[in-house]
C-alpha atoms as a PDB file:
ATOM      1  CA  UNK A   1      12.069 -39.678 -15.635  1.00  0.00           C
ATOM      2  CA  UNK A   2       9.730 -38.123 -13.149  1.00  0.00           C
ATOM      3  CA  UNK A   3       6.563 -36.407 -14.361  1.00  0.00           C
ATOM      4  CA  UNK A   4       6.350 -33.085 -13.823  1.00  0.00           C
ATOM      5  CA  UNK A   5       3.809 -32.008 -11.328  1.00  0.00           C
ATOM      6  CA  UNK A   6       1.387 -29.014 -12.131  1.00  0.00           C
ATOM      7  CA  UNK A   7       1.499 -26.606  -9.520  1.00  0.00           C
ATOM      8  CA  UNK A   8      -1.300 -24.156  -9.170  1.00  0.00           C
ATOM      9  CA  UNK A   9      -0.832 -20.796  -9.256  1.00  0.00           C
ATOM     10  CA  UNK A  10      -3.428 -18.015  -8.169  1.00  0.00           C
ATOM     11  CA  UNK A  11      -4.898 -16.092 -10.054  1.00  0.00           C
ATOM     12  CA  UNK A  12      -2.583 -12.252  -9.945  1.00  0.00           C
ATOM     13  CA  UNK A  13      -5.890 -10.067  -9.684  1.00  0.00           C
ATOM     14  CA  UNK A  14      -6.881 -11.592  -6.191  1.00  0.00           C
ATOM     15  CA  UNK A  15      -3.471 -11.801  -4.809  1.00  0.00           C
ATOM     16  CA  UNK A  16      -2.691  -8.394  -5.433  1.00  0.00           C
ATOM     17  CA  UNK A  17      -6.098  -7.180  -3.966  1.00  0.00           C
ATOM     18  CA  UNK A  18      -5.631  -9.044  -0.952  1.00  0.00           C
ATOM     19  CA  UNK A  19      -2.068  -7.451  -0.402  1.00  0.00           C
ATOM     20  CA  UNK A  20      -3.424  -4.151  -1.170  1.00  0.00           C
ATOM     21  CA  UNK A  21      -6.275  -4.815   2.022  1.00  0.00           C
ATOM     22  CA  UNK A  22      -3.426  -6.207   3.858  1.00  0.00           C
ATOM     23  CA  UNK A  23      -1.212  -3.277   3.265  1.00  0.00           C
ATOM     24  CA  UNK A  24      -3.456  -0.520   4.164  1.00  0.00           C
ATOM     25  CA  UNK A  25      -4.563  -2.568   7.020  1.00  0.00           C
ATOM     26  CA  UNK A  26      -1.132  -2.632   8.434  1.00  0.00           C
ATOM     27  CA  UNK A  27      -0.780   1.310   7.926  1.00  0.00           C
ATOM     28  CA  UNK A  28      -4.052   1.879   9.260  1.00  0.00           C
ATOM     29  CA  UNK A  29      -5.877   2.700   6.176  1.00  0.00           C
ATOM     30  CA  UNK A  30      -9.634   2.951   6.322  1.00  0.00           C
ATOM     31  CA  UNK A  31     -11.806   1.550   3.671  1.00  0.00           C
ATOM     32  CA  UNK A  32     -12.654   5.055   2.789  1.00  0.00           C
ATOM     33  CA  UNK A  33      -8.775   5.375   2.775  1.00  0.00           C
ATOM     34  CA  UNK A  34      -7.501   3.070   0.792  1.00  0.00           C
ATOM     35  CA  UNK A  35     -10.431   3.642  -1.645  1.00  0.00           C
ATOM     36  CA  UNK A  36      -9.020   7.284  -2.344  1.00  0.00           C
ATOM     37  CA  UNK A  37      -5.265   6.042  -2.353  1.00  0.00           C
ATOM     38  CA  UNK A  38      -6.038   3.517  -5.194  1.00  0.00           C
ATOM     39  CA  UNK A  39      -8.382   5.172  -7.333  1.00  0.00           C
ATOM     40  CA  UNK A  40     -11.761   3.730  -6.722  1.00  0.00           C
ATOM     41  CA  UNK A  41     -15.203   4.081  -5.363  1.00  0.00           C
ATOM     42  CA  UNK A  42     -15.720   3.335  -1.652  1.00  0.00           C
ATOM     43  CA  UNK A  43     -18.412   0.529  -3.184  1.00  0.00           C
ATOM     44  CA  UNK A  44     -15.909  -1.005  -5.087  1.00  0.00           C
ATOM     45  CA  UNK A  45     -13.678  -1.532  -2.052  1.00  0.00           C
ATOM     46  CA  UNK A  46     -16.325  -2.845  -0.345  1.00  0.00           C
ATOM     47  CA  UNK A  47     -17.061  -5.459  -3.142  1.00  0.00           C
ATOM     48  CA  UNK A  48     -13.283  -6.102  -2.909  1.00  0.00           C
ATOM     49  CA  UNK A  49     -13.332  -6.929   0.936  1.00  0.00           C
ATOM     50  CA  UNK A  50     -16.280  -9.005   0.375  1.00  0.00           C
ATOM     51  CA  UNK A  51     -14.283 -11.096  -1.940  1.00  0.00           C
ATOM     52  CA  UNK A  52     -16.819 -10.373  -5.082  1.00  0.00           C
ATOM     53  CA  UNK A  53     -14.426  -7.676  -7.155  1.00  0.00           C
ATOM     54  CA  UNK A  54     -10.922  -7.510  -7.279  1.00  0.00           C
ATOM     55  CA  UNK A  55      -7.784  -5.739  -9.112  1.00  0.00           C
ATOM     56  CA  UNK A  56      -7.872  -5.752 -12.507  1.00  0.00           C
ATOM     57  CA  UNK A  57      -3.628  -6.083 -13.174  1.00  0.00           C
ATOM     58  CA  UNK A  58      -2.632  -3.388 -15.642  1.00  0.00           C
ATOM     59  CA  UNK A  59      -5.176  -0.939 -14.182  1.00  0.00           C
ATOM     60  CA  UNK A  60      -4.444   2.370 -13.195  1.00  0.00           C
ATOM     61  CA  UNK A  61      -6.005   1.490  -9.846  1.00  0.00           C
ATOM     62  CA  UNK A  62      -3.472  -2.364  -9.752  1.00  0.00           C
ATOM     63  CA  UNK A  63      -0.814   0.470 -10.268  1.00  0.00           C
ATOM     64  CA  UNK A  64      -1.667   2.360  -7.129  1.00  0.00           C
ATOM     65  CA  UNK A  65      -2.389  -0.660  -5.384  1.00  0.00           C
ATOM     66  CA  UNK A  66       0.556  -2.500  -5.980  1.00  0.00           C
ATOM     67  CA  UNK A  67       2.785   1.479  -5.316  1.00  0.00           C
ATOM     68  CA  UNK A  68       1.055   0.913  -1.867  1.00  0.00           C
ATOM     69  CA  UNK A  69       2.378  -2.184  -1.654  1.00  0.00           C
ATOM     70  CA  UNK A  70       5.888  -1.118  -2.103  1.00  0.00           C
ATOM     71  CA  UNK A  71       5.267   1.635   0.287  1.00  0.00           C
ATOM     72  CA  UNK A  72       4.153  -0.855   3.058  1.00  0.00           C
ATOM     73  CA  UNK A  73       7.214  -3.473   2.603  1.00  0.00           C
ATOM     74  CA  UNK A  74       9.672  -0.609   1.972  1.00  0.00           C
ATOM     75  CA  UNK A  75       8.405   1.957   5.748  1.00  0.00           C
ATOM     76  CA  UNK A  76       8.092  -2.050   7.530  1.00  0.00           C
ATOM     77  CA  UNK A  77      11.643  -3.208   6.442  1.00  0.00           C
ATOM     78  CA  UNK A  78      12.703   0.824   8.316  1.00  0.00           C
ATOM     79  CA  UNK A  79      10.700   0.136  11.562  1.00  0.00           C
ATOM     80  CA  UNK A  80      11.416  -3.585  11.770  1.00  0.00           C
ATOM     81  CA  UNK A  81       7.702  -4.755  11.533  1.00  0.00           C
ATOM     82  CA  UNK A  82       6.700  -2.572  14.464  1.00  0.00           C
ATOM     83  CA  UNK A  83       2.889  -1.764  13.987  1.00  0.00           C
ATOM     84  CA  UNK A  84       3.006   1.386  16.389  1.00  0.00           C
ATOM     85  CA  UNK A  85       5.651   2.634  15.340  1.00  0.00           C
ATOM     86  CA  UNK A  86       4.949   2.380  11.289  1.00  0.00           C
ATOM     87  CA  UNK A  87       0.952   4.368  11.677  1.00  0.00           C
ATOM     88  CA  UNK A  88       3.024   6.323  14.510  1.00  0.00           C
ATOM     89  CA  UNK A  89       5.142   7.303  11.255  1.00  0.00           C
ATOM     90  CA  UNK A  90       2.241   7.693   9.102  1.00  0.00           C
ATOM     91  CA  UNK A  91       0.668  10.086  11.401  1.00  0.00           C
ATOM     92  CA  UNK A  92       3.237  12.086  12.013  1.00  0.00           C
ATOM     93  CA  UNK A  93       3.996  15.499  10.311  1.00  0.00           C
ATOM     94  CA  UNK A  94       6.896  15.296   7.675  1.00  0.00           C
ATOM     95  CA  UNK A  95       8.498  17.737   6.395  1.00  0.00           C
ATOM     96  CA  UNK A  96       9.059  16.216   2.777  1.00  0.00           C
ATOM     97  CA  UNK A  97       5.584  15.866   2.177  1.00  0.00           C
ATOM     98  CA  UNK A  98       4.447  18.964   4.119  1.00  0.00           C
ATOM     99  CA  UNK A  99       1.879  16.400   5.626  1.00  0.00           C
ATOM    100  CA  UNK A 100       1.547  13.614   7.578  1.00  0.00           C
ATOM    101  CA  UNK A 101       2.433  10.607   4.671  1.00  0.00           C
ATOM    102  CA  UNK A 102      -1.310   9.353   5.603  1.00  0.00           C
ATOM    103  CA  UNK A 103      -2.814  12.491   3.792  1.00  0.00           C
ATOM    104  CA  UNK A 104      -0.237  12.421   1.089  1.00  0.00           C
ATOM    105  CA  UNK A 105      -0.956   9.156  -0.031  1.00  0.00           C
ATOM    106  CA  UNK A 106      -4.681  10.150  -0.772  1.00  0.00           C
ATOM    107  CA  UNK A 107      -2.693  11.557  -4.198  1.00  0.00           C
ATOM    108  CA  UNK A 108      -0.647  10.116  -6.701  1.00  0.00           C
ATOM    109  CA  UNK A 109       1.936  12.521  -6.640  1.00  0.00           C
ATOM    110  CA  UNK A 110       1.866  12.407  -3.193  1.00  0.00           C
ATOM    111  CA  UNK A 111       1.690   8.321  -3.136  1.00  0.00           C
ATOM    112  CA  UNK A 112       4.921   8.343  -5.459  1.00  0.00           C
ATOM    113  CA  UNK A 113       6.723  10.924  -3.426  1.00  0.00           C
ATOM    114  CA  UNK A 114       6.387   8.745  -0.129  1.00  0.00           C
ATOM    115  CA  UNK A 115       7.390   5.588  -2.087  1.00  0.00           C
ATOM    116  CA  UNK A 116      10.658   7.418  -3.278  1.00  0.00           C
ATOM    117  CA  UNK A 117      11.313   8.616   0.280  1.00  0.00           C
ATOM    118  CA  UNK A 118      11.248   5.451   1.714  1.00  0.00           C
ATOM    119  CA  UNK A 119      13.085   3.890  -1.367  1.00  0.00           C
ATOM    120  CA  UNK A 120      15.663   6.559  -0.470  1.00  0.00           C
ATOM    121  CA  UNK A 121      15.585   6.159   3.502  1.00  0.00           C
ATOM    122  CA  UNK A 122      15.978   2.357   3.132  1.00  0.00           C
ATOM    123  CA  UNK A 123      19.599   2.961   0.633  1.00  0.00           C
ATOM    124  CA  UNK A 124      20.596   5.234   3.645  1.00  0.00           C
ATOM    125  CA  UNK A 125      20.309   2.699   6.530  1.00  0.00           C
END
């Protein structure tokens, strides 16, 4: 019988705060941005990018982080991972959100409301 072999696992606060930068890197979120979107001060993002804070899970701003998350995998899977053409989206006046889905995100309602479009886009196609 083989032993089993411990595989290490990282740690879900840094993960998840990495994805988050990742995310709103790839909708072409600014630091300022993405600080509004999830809840926090601008400092505290920049302690996040510096690798010295990160998401606490089970936080109101993990929450928002990991809702931007969804929103990122949800608008790539839609444009089939084409940068220009997902910020082109998130620029762009809608309708739905009477605003481009870049300033809507800034709320939570807002944030929500663009995750459930998407969600609803993506059972369309």
């Amino acid at each position: 019988m083989a032993n089993p072999v411990a595989v290490p696992t990282a740690a879900p606060g840094p993960v998840l705060t990495k994805a988050a930068f990742r995310a709103g890197d790839l909708l072409g979120l600014t630091h300022s941005a993405l600080a509004r979107v999830v809840g926090l001060s601008p400092a505290s993002i920049s302690r996040m990018a510096a690798g010295k804070l990160s998401l606490e899970p089970g936080t109101k701003p993990a929450e928002l982080a990991l809702l931007l998350v969804r929103l990122y995998r949800s608008l790539d899977a839609l444009v089939g991972n084409d940068d220009a053409m997902r910020r082109r989206w998130m620029d762009s006046f809608n309708h739905a959100f009477n605003q481009p889905p870049r300033q809507a995100i800034e709320s939570v309602e807002g944030l929500v409301l663009v995750v459930r479009y998407l969600d609803g886009a993506r059972a369309l196609s």
